PDB file of C-alpha atoms in Angstrom:
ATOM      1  CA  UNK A   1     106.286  27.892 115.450  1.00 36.00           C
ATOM      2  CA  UNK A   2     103.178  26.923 113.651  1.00 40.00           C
ATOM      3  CA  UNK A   3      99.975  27.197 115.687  1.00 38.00           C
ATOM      4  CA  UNK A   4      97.238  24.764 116.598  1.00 40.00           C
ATOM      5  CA  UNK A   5      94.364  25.370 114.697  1.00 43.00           C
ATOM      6  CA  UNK A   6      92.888  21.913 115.898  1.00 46.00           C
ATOM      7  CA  UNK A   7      89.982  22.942 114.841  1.00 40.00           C
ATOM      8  CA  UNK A   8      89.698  21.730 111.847  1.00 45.00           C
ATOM      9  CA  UNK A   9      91.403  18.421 112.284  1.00 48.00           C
ATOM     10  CA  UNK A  10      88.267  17.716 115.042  1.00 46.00           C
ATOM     11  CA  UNK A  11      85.604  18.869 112.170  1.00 40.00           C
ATOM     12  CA  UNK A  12      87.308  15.956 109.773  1.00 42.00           C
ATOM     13  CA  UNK A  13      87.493  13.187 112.128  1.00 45.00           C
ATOM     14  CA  UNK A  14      84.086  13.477 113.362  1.00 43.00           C
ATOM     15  CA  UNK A  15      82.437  13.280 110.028  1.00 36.00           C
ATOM     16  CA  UNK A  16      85.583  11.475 108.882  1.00 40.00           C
ATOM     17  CA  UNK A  17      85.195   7.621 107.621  1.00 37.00           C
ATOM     18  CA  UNK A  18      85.802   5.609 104.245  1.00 34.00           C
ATOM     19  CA  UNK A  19      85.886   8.278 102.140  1.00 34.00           C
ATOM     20  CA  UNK A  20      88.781  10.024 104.156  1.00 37.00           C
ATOM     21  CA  UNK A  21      90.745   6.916 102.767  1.00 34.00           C
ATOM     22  CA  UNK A  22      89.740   6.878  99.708  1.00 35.00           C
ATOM     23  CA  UNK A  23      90.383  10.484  99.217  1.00 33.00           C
ATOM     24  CA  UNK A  24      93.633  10.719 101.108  1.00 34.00           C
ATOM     25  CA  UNK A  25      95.046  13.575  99.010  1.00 30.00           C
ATOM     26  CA  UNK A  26      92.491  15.800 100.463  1.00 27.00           C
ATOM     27  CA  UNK A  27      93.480  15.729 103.748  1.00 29.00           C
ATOM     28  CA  UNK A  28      96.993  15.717 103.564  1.00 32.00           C
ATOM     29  CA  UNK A  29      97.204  19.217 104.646  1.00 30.00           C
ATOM     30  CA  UNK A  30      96.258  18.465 108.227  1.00 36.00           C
ATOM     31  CA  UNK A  31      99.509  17.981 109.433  1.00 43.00           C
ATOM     32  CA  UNK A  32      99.998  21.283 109.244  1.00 39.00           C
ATOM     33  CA  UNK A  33      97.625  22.103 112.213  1.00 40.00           C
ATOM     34  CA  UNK A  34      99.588  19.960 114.809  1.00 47.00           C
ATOM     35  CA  UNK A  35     103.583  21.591 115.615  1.00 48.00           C
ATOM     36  CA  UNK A  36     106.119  20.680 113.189  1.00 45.00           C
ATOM     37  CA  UNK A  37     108.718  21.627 115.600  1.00 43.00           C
ATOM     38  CA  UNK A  38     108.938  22.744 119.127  1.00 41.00           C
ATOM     39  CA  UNK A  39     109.358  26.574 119.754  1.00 38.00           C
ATOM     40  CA  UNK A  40     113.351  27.502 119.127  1.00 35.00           C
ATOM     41  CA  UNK A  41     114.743  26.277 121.937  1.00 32.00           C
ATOM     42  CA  UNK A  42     111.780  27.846 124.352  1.00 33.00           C
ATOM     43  CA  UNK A  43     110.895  25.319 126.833  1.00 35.00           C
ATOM     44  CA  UNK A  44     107.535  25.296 128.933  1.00 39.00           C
ATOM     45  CA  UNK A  45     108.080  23.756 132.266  1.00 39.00           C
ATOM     46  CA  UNK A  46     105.093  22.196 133.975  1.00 42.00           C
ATOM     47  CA  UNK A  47     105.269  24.843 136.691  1.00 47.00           C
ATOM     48  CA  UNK A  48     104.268  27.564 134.138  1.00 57.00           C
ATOM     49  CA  UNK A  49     101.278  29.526 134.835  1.00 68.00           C
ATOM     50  CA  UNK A  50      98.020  28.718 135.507  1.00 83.00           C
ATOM     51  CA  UNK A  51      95.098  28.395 133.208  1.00 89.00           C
ATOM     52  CA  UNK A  52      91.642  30.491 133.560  1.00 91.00           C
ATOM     53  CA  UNK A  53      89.471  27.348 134.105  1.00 95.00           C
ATOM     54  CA  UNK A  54      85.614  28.268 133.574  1.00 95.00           C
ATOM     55  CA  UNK A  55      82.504  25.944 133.644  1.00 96.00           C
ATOM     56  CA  UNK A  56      80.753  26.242 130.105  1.00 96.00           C
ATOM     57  CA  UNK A  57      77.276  25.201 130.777  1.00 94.00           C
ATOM     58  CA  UNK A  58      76.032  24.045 127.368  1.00 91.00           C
ATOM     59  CA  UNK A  59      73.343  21.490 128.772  1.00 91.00           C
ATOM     60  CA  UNK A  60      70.659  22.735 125.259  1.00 87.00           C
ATOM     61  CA  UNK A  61      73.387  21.422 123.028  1.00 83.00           C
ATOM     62  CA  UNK A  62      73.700  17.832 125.007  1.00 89.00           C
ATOM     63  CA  UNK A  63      76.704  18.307 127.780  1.00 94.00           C
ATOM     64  CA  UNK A  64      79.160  20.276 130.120  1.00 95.00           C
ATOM     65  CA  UNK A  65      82.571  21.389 130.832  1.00 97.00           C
ATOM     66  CA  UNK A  66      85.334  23.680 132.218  1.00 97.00           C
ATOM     67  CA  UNK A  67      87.354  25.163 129.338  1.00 97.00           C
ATOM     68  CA  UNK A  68      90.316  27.131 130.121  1.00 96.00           C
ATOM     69  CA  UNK A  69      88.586  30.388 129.091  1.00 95.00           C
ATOM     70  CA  UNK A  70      85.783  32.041 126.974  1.00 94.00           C
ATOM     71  CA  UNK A  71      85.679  29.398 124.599  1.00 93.00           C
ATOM     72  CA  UNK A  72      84.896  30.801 120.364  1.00 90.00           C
ATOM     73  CA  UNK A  73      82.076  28.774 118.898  1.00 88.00           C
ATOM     74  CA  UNK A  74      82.515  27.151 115.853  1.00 81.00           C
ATOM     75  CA  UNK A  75      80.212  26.060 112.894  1.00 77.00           C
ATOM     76  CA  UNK A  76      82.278  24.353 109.479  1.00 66.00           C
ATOM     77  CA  UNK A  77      80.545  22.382 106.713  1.00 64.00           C
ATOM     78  CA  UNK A  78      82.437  19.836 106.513  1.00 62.00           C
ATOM     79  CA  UNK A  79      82.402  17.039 103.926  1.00 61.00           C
ATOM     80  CA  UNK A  80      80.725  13.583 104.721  1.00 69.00           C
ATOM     81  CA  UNK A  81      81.496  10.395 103.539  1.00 68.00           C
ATOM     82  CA  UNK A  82      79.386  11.138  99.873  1.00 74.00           C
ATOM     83  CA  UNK A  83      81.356  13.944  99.505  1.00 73.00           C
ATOM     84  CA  UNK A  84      77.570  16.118 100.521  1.00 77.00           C
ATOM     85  CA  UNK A  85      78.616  19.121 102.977  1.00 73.00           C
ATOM     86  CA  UNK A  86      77.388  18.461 106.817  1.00 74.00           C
ATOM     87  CA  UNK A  87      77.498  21.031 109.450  1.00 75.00           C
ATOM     88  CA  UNK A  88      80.205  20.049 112.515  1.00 73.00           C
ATOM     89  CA  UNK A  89      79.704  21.937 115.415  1.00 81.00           C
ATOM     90  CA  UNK A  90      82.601  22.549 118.337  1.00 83.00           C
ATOM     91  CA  UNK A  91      83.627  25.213 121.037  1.00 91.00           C
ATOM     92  CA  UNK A  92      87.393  26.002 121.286  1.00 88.00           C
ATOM     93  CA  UNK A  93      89.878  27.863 123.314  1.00 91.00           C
ATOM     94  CA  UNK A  94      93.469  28.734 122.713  1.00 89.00           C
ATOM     95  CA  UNK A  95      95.032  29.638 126.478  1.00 90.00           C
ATOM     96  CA  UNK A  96      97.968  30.300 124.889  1.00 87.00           C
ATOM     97  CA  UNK A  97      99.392  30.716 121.115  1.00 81.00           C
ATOM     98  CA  UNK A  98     100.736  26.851 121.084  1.00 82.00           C
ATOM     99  CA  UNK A  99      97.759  25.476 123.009  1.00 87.00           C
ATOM    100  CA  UNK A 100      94.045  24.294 121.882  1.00 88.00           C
ATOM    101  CA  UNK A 101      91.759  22.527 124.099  1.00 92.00           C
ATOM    102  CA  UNK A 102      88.543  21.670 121.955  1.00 89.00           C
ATOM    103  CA  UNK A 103      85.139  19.972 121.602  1.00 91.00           C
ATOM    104  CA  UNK A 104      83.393  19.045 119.059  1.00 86.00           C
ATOM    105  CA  UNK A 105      79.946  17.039 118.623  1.00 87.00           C
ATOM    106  CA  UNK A 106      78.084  15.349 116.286  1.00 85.00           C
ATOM    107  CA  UNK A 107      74.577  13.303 115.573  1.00 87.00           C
ATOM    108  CA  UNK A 108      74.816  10.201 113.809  1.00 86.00           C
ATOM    109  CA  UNK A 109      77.855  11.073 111.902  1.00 81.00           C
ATOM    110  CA  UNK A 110      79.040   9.103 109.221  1.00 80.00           C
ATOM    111  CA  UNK A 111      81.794   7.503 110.895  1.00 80.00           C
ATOM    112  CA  UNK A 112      78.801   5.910 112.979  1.00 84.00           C
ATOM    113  CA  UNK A 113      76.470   5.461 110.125  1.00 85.00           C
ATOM    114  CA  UNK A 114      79.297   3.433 107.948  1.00 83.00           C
ATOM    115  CA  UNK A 115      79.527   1.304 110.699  1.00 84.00           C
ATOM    116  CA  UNK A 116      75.788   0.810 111.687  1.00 88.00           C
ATOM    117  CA  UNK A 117      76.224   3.072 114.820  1.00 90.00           C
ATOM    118  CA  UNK A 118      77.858  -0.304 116.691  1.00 91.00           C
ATOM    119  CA  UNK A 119      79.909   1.686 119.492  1.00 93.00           C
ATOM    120  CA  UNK A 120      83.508  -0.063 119.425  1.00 94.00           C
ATOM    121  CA  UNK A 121      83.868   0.079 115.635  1.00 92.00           C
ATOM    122  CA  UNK A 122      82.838   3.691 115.418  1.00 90.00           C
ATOM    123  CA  UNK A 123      85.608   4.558 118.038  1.00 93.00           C
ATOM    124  CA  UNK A 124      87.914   2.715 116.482  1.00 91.00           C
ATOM    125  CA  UNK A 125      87.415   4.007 112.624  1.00 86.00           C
ATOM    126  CA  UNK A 126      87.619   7.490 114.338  1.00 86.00           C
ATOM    127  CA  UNK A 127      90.602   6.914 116.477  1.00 87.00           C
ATOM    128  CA  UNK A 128      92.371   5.642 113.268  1.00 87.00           C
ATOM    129  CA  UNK A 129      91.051   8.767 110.781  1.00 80.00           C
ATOM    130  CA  UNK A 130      92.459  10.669 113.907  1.00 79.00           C
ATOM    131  CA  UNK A 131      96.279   9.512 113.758  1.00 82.00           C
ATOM    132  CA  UNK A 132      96.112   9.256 109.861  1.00 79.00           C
ATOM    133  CA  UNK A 133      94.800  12.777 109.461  1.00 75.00           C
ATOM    134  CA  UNK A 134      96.926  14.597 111.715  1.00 77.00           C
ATOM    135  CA  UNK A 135     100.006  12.215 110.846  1.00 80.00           C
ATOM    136  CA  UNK A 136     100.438  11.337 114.237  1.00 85.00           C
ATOM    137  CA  UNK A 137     101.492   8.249 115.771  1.00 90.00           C
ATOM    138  CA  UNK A 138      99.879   6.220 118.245  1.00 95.00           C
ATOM    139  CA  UNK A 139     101.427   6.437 121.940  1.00 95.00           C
ATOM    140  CA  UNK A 140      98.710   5.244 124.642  1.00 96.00           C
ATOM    141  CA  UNK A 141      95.295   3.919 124.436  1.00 97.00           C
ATOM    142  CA  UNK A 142      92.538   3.221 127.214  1.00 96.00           C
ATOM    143  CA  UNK A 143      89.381   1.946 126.570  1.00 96.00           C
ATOM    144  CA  UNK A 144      87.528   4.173 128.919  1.00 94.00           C
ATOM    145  CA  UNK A 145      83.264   4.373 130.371  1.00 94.00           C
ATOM    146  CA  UNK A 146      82.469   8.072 131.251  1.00 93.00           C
ATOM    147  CA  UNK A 147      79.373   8.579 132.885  1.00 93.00           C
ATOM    148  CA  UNK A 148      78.701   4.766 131.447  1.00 94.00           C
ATOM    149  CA  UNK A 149      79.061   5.577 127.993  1.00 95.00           C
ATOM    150  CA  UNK A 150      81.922   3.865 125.917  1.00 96.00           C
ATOM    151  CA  UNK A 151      85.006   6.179 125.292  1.00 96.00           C
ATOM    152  CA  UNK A 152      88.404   5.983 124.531  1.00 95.00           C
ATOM    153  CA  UNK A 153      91.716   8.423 125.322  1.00 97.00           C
ATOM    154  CA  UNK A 154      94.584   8.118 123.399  1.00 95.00           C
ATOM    155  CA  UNK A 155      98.055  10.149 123.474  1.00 95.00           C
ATOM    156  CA  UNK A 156      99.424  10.466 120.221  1.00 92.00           C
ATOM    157  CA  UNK A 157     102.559  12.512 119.159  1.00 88.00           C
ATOM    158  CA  UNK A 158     104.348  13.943 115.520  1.00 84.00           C
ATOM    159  CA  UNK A 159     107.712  13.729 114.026  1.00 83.00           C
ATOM    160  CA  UNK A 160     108.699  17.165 115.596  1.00 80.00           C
ATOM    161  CA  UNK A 161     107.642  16.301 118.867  1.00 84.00           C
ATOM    162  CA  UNK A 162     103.638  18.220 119.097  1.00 85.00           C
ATOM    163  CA  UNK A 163     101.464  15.965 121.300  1.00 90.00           C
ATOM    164  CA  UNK A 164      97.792  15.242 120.737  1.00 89.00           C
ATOM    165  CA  UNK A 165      95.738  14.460 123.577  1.00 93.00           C
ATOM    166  CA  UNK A 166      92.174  13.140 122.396  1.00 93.00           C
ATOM    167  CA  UNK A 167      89.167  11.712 124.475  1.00 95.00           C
ATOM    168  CA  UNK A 168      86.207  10.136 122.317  1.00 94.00           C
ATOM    169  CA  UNK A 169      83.328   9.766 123.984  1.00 95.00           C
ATOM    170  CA  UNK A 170      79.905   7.755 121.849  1.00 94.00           C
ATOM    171  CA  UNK A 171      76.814   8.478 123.564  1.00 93.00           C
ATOM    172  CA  UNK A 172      73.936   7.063 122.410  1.00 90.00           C
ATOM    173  CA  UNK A 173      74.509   8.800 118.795  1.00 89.00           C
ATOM    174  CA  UNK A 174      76.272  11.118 119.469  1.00 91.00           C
ATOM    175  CA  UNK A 175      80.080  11.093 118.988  1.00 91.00           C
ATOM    176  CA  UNK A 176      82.048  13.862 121.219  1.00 92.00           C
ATOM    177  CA  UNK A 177      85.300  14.104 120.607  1.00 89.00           C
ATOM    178  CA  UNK A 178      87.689  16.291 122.849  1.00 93.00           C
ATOM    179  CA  UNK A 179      90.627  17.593 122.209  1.00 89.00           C
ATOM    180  CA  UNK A 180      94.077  18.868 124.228  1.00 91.00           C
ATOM    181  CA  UNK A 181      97.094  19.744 121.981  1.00 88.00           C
ATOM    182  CA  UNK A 182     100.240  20.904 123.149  1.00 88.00           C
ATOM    183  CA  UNK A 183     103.916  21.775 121.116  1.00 86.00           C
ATOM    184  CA  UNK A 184     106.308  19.683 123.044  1.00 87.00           C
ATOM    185  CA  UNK A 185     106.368  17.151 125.765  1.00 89.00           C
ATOM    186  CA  UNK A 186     107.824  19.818 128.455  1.00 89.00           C
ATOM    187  CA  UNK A 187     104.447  21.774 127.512  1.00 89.00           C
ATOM    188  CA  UNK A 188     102.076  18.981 127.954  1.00 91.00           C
ATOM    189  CA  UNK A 189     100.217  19.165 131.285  1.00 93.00           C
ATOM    190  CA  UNK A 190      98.797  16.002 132.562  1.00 94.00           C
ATOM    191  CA  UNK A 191      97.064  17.751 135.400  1.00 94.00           C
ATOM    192  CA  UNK A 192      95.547  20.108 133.193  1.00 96.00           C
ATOM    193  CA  UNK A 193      94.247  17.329 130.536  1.00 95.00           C
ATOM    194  CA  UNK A 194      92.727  15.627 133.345  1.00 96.00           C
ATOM    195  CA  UNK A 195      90.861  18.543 134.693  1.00 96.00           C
ATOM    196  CA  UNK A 196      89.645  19.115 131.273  1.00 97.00           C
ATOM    197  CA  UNK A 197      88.867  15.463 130.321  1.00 97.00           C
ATOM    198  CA  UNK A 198      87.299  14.947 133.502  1.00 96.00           C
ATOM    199  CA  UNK A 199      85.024  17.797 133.855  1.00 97.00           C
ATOM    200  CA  UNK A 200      82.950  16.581 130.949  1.00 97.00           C
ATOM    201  CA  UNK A 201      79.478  15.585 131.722  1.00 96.00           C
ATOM    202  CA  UNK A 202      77.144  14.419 128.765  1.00 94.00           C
ATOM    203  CA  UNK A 203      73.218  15.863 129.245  1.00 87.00           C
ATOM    204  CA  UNK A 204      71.714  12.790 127.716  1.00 60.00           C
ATOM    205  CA  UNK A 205      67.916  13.830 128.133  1.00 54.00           C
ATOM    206  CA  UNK A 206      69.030  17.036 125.441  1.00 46.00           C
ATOM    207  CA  UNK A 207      68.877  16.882 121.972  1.00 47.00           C
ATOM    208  CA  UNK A 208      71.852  18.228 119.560  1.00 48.00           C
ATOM    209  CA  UNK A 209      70.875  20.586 117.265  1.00 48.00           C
ATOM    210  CA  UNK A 210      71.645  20.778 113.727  1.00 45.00           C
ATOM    211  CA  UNK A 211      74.153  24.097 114.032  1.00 47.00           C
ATOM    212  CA  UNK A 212      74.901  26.699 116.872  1.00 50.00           C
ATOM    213  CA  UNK A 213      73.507  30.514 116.955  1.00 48.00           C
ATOM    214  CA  UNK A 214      75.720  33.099 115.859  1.00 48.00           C
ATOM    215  CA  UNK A 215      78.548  30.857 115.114  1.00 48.00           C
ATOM    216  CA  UNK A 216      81.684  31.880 113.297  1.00 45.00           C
ATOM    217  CA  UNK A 217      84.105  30.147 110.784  1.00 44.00           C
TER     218      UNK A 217
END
């Protein structure tokens, strides 16, 4: 089965935008990063085991959260919408081979600055980049206020069945985005989502900064 190297679908939609459409070709590759198929016939029931939850205390880059383990820290340079490179900047874990919780952060990225940082189109335009780029389609949707701050969670699934759990969350300027991917229905864990949705806690009074120290691609 292939893995989830969400990764990289996060960097794209955060700095994603009009030139993601205009350059479709580019980015058709993404659907390789959520499951084509679910694992031959192996089933994960929802009593499976439980996942290493750890607080992640990153209150210098702007916000909080329980991860389910040490979580790898990520720097790509990505490609904005004038085709310039911009650094994207996330933390991800992979519990297990098929599994990827994620976030990702960014300041003022271009889906924001195409549409004049105005809170409900940004979060739209990235919600759609998101299902486009990962060819996904569109299952729930709640319009959503952590902490006060407008969000939005969608569930979104592929043709072979991978599910794509994503919570956007714009603060002030700053668009978080996190992710919970899993290869089948069986294998998604609501409980666990939630945990990891709902542990996230923005540090408003701290400013992002450009890249992380000692980061890895």
């Amino acid at each position: 089965m292939k893995k989830v190297y969400l990764y990289l679908v996060a960097i794209l939609l955060v700095i994603g935008g009009m030139y993601a459409w205009r350059q479709r070709h580019e980015f058709s590759f993404l659907r390789d990063y959520l499951p084509s198929r679910t694992a031959d016939g192996v089933i994960q029931l929802a009593g499976g085991k439980s996942l290493d939850w750890r607080p992640v205390d990153e209150s210098n880059l702007g916000f909080r959260v329980d991860m389910p383990g040490e979580p790898k820290r990520v720097v790509v340079q990505a490609t904005s919408e004038n085709g310039t490179p911009e650094p994207v900047n996330m933390l991800l874990v992979k519990p297990e081979p098929d599994k990827t919780y994620a976030v990702a952060w960014a300041e003022k990225p271009p889906v924001a600055r195409m549409n004049d940082l105005a809170p409900d189109k940004t979060l739209d335009q990235a919600r759609d980049g998101a299902l486009y780029r990962t060819s996904t389609t569109l299952r729930t949707e709640i319009r959503t206020s952590p902490q006060g701050y407008p969000g939005r969670d969608i569930v979104a699934h592929n043709a072979g069945g991978g599910i794509l759990d994503t919570r956007f969350v714009y603060a002030g300027t700053r668009l978080y985005m996190l992710i919970a991917a899993s290869p089948s229905p069986a294998a998604r864990r609501e409980n666990d989502i939630d945990h990891f949705f709902n542990s996230f806690v923005v540090a408003a009074s701290n400013r992002i900064p450009e890249t992380l120290p000692a980061a890895t691609q």
